[in-house]
PDB file of C-alpha atoms and ligand atoms in Angstrom:
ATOM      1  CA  UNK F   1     138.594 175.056  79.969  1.00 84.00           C
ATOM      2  CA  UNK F   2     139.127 174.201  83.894  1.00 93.00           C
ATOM      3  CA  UNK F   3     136.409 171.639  85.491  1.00 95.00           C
ATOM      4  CA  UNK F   4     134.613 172.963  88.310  1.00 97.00           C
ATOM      5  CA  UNK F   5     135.896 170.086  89.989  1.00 96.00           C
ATOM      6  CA  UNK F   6     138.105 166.770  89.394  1.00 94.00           C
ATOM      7  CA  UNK F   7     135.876 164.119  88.051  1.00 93.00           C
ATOM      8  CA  UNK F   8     135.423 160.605  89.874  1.00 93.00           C
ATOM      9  CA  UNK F   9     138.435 158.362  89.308  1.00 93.00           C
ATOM     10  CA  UNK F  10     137.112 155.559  86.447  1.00 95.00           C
ATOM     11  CA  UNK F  11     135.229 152.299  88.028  1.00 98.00           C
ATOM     12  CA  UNK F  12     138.113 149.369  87.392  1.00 98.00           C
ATOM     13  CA  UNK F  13     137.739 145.717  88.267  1.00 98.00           C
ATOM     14  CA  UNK F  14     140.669 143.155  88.017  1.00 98.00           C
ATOM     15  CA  UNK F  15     140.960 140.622  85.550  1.00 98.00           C
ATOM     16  CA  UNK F  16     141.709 137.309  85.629  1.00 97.00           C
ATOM     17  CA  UNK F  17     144.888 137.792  83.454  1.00 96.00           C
ATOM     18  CA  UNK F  18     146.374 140.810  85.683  1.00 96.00           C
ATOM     19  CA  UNK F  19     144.863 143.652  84.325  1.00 97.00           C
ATOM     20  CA  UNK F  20     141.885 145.710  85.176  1.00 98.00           C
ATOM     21  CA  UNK F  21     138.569 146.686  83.083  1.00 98.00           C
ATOM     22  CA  UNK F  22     137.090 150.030  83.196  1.00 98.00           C
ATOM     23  CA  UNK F  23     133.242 149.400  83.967  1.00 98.00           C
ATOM     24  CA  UNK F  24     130.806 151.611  81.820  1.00 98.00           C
ATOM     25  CA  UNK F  25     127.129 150.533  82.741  1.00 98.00           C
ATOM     26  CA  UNK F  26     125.747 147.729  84.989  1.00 98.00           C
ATOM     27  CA  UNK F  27     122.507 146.022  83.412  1.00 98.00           C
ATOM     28  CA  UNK F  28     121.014 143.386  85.705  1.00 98.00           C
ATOM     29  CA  UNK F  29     118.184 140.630  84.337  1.00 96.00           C
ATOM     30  CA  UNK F  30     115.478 139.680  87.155  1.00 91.00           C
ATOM     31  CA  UNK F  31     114.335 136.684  87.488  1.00 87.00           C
ATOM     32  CA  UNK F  32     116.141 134.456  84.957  1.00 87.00           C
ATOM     33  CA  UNK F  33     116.186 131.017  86.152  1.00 88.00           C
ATOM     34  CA  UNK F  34     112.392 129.218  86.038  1.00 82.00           C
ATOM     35  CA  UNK F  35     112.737 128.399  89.855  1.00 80.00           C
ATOM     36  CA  UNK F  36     113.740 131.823  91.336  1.00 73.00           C
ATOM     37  CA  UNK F  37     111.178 133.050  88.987  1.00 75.00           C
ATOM     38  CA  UNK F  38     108.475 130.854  90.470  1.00 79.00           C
ATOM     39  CA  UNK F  39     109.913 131.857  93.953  1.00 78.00           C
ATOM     40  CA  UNK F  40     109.937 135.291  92.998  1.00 76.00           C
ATOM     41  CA  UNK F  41     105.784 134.877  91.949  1.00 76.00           C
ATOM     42  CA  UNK F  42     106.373 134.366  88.119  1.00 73.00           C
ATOM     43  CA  UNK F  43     105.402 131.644  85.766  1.00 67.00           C
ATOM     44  CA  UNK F  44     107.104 130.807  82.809  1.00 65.00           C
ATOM     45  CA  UNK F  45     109.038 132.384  80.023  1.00 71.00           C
ATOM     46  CA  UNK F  46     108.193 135.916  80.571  1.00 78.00           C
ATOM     47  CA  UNK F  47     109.907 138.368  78.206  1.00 83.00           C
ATOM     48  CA  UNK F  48     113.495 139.583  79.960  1.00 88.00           C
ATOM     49  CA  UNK F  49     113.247 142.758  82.073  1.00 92.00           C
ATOM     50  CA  UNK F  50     116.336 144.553  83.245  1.00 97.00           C
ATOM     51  CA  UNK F  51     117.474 147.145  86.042  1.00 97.00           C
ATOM     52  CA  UNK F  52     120.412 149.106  86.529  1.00 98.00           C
ATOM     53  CA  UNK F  53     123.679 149.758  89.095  1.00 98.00           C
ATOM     54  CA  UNK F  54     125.355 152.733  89.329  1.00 98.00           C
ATOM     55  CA  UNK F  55     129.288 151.787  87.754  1.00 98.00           C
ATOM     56  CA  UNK F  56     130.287 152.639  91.115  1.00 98.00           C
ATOM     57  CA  UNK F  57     128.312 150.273  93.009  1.00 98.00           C
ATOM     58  CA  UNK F  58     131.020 147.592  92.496  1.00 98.00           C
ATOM     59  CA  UNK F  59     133.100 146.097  94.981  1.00 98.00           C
ATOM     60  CA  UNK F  60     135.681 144.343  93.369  1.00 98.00           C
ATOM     61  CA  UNK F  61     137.188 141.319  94.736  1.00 98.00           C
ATOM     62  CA  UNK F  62     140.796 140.200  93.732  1.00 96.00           C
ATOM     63  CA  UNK F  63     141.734 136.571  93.190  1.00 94.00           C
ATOM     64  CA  UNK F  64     142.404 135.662  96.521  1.00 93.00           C
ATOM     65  CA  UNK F  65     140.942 137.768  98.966  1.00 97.00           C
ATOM     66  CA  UNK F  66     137.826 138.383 100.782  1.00 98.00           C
ATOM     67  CA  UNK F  67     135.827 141.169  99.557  1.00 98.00           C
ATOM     68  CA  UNK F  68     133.908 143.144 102.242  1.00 98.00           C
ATOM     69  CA  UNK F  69     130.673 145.048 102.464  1.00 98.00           C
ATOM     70  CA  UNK F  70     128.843 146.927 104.545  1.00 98.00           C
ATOM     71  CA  UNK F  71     125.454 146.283 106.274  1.00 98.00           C
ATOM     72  CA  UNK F  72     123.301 148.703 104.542  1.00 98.00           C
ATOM     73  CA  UNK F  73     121.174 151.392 106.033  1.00 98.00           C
ATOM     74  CA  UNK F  74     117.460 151.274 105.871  1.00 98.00           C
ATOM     75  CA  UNK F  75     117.152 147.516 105.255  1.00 98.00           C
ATOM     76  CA  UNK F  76     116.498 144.365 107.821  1.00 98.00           C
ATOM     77  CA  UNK F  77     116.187 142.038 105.147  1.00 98.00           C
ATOM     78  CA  UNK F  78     119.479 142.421 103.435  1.00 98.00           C
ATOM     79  CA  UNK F  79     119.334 139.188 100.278  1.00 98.00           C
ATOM     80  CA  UNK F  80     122.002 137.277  98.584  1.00 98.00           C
ATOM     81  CA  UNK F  81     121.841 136.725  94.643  1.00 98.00           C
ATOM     82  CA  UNK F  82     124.511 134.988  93.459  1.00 98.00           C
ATOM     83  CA  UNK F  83     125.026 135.647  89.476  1.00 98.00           C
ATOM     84  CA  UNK F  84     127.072 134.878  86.399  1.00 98.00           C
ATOM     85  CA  UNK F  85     128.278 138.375  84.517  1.00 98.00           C
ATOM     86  CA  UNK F  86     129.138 138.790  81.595  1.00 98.00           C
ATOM     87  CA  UNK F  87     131.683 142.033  80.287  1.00 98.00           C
ATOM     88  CA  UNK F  88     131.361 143.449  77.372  1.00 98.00           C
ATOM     89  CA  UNK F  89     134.467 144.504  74.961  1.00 98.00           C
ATOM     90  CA  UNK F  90     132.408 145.902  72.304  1.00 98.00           C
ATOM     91  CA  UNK F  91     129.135 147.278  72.059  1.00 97.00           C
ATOM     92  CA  UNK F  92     126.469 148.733  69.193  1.00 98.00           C
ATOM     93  CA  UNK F  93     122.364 148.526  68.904  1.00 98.00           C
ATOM     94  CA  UNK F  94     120.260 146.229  67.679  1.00 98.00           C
ATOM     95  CA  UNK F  95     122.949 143.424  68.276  1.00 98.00           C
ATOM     96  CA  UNK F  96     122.189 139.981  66.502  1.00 98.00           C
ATOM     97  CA  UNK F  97     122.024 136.903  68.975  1.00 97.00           C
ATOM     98  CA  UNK F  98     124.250 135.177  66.813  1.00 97.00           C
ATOM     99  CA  UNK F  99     126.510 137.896  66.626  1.00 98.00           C
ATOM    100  CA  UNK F 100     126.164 138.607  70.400  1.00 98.00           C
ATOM    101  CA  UNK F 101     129.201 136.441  71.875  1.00 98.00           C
ATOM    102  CA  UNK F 102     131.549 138.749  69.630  1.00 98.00           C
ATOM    103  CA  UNK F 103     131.006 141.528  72.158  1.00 98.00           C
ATOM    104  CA  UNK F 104     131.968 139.182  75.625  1.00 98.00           C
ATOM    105  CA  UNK F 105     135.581 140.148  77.004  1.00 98.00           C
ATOM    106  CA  UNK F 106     134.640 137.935  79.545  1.00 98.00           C
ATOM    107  CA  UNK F 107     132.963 136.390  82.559  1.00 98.00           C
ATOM    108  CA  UNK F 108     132.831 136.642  86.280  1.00 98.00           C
ATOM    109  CA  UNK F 109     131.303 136.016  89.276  1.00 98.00           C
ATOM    110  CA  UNK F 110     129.393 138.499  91.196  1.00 98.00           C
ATOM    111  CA  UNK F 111     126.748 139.410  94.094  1.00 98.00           C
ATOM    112  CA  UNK F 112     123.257 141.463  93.303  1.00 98.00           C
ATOM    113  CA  UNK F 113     122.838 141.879  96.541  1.00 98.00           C
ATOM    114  CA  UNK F 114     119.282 143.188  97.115  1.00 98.00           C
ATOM    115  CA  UNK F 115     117.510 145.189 100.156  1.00 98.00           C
ATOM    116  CA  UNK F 116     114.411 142.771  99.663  1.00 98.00           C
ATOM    117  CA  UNK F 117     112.192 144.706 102.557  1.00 98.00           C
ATOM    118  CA  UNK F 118     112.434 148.039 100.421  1.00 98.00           C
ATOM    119  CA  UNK F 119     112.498 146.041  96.857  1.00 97.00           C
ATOM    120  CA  UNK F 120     109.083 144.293  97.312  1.00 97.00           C
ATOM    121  CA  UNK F 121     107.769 147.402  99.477  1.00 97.00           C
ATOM    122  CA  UNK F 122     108.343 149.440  96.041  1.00 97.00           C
ATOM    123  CA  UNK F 123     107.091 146.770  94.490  1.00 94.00           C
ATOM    124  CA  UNK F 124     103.807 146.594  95.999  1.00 96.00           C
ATOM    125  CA  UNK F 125     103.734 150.303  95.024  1.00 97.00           C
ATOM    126  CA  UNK F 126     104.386 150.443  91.766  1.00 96.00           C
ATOM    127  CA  UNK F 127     107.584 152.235  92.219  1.00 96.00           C
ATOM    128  CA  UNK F 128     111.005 152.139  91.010  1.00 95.00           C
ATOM    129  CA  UNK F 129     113.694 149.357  92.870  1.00 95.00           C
ATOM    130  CA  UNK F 130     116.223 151.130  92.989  1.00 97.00           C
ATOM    131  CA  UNK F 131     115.973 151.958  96.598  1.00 98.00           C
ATOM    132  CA  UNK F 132     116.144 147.845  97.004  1.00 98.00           C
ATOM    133  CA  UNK F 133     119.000 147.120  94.044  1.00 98.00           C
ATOM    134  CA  UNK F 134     120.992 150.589  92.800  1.00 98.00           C
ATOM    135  CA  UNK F 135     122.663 151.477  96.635  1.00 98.00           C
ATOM    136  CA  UNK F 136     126.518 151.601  97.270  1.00 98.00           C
ATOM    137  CA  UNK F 137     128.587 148.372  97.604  1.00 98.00           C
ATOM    138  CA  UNK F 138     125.118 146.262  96.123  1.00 98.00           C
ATOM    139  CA  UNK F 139     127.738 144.330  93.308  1.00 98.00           C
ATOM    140  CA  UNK F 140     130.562 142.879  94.413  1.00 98.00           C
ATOM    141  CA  UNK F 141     132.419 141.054  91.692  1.00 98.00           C
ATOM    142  CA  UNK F 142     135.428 138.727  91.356  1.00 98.00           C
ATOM    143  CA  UNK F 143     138.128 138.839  88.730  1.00 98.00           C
ATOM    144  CA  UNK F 144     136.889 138.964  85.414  1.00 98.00           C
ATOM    145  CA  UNK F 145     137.910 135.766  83.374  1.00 98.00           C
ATOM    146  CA  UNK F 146     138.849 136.622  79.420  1.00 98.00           C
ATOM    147  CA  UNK F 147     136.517 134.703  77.288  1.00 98.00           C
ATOM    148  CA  UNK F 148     139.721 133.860  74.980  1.00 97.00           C
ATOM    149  CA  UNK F 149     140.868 131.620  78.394  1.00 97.00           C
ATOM    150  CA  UNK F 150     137.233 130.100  79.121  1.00 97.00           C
ATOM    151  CA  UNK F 151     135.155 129.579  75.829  1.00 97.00           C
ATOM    152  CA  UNK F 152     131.643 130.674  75.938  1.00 96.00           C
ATOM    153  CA  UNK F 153     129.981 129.319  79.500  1.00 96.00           C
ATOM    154  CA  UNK F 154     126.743 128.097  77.863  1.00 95.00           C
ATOM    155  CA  UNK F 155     126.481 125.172  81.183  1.00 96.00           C
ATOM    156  CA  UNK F 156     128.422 124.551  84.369  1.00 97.00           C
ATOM    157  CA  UNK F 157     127.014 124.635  88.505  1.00 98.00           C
ATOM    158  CA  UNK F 158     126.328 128.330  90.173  1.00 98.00           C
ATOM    159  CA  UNK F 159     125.963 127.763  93.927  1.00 98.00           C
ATOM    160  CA  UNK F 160     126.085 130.327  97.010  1.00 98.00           C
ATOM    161  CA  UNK F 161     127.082 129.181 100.663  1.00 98.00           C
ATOM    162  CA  UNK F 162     126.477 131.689 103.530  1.00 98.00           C
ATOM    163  CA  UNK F 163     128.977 130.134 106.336  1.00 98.00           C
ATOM    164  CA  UNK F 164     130.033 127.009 104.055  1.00 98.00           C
ATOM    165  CA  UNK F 165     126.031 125.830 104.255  1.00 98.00           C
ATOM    166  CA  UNK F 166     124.682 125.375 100.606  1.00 98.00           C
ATOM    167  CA  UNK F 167     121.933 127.741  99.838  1.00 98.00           C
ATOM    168  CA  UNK F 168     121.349 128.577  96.409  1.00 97.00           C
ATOM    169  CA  UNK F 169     122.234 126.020  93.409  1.00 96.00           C
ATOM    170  CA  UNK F 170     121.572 126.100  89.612  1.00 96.00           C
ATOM    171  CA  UNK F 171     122.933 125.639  86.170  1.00 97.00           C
ATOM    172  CA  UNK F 172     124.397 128.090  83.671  1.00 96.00           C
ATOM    173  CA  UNK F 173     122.144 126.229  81.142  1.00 95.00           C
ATOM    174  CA  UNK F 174     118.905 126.770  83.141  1.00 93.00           C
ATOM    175  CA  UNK F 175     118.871 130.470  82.138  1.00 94.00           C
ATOM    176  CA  UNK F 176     116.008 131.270  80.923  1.00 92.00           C
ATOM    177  CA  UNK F 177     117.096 133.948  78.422  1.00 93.00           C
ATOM    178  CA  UNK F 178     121.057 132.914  77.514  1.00 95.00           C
ATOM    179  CA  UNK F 179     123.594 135.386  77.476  1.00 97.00           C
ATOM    180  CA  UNK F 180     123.633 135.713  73.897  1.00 97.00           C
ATOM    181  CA  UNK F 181     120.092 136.522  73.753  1.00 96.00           C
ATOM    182  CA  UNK F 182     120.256 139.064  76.562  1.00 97.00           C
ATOM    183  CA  UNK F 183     122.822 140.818  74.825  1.00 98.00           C
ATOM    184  CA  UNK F 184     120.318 141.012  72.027  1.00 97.00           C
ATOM    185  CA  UNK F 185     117.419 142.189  73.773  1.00 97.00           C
ATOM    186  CA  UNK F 186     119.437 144.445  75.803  1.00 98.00           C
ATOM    187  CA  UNK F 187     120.782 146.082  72.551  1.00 98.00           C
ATOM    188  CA  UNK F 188     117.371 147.067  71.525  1.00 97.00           C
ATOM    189  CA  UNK F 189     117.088 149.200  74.591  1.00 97.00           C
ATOM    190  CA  UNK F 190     120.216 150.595  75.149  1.00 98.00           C
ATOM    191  CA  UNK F 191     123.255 151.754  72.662  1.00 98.00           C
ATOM    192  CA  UNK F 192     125.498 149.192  74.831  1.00 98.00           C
ATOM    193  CA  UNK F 193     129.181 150.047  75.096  1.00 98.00           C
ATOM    194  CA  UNK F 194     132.647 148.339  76.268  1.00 98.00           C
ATOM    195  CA  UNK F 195     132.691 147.706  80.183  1.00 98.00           C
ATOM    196  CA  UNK F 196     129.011 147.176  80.358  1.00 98.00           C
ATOM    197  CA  UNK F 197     128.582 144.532  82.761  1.00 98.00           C
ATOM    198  CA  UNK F 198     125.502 142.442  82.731  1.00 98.00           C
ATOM    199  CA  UNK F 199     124.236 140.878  85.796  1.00 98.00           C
ATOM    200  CA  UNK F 200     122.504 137.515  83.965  1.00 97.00           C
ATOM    201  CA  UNK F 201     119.981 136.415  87.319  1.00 96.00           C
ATOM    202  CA  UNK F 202     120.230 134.415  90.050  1.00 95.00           C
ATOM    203  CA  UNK F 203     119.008 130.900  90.454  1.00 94.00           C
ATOM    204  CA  UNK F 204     116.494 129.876  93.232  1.00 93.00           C
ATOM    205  CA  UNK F 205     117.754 129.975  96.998  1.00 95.00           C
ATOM    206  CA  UNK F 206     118.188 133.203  97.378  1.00 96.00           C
ATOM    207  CA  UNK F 207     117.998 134.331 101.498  1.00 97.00           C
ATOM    208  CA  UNK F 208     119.075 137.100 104.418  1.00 98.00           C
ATOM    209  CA  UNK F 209     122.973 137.507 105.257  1.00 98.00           C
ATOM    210  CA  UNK F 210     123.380 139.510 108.515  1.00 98.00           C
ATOM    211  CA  UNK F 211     126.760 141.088 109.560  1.00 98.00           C
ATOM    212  CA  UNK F 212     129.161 138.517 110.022  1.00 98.00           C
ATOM    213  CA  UNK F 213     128.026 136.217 107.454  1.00 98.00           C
ATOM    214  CA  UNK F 214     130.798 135.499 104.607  1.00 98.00           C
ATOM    215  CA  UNK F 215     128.911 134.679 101.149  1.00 98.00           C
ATOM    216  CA  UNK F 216     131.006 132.071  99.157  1.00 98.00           C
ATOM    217  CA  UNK F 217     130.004 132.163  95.574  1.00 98.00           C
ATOM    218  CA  UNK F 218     131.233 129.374  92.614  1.00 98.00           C
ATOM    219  CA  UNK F 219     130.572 129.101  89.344  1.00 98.00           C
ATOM    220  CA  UNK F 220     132.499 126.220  87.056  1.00 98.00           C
ATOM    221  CA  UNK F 221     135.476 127.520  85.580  1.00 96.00           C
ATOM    222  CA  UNK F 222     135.711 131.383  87.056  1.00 98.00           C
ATOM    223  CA  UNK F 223     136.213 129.627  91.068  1.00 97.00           C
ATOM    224  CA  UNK F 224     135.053 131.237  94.162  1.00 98.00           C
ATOM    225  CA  UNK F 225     134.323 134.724  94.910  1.00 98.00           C
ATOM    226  CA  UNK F 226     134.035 135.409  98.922  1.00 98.00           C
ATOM    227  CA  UNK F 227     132.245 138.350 100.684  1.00 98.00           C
ATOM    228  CA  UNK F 228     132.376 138.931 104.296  1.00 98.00           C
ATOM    229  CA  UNK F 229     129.464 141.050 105.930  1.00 98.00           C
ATOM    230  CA  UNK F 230     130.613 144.053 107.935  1.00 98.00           C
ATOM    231  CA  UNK F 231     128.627 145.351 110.826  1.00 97.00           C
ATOM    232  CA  UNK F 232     126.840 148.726 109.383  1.00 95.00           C
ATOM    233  CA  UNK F 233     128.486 151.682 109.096  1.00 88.00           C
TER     234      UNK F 233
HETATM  235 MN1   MN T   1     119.491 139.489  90.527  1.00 88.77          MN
END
């Protein structure tokens, strides 16, 4: 049998040990840190929710060099969210939380960047986000980092400067719902698969980036992962 036409080249992101992973599904938590939560209108610990990327809404950064994006259309409120994620090597339902780190390949850094103006105005509707979250170029990612080189990253600083001034700061530990457990919830939804990423939440801070802003995103142990905004396309 012939296909009708060739089908899109796989979604691959480097890793940290020279190799690249093929990217299956991107799950993303919202608001997983008690103060973007609060920011965000929330209270406490609310059960996890979760949206979803398109695979190829990755830009993938190499060690090195400056990733790039595009201003995106429709938007004039174009947000930062700086994130841990977490890639998956294995997968299954109905994953224990104690089993859950078995599944990691490993960790990087990434962007969930966010058209806030359409987000909240689909919000206030009761309507899908992913007008706001799910567009083209809205994850850039650095190198993934194996988990057999880092250990599981249970604590350690997240920060994101826009033009080397400090705007958002956490803690890996002040996750509301750990990785392990959102591997666990998220297995109860979805049959989850090798080269699922998961997008863990951003901490408080988050802000507007116009074109010509470069985003510099750290987390302990996986470095810095730097995104320059182009002018819109
Ligand atoms: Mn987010």
């Amino acid at each position: 049998m012939t296909v009708v036409f060739e089908p899109a080249r796989p979604v691959l992101v480097p890793t940290a040990d020279g190799r690249q992973l093929p990217v299956h599904r991107i799950y993303c938590v919202g608001r997983n840190y008690a103060e973007h939560a609060i920011e965000m209108g929330a209270t406490g610990r609310e059960p996890p929710f979760f949206f979803m990327k398109p695979a190829d809404a990755v830009v993938p950064v190499a060690a090195g060099e400056v990733g790039r994006i595009a201003y995106p259309s429709l938007t004039k409120n174009l947000h930062h969210e700086a994130e841990l994620v977490v890639a998956l090597s294995a997968g299954g339902r109905n994953i224990a939380v104690a089993d859950a780190a078995r599944h990691i390949w490993g960790y990087a850094i990434g962007l969930d960047m966010t058209r806030r103006d359409l987000q909240n105005e689909m919000k206030k509707q009761g309507r899908p986000w992913d007008i706001g979250k799910s567009y083209d170029q809205s994850a850039p990612i650095g190198p993934i980092h194996p988990i057999a080189a880092t250990g599981e990253l249970l604590r350690g600083a997240i920060t994101l400067d826009v033009n080397g001034q400090r705007r958002q700061t956490g803690d890996l530990a002040d996750l509301i719902w750990n990785v392990n457990e959102t591997i666990a919830t998220l297995s109860q939804a979805w049959t989850l698969a090798p080269g699922d990423l998961i997008y863990t939440g951003t901490p408080a801070g988050v802000g507007a980036v116009q074109a010509g802003d470069t985003m510099s995103a750290s987390i302990a142990g996986l470095g810095t992962l730097e995104v320059l905004v182009m002018p819109a396309e």
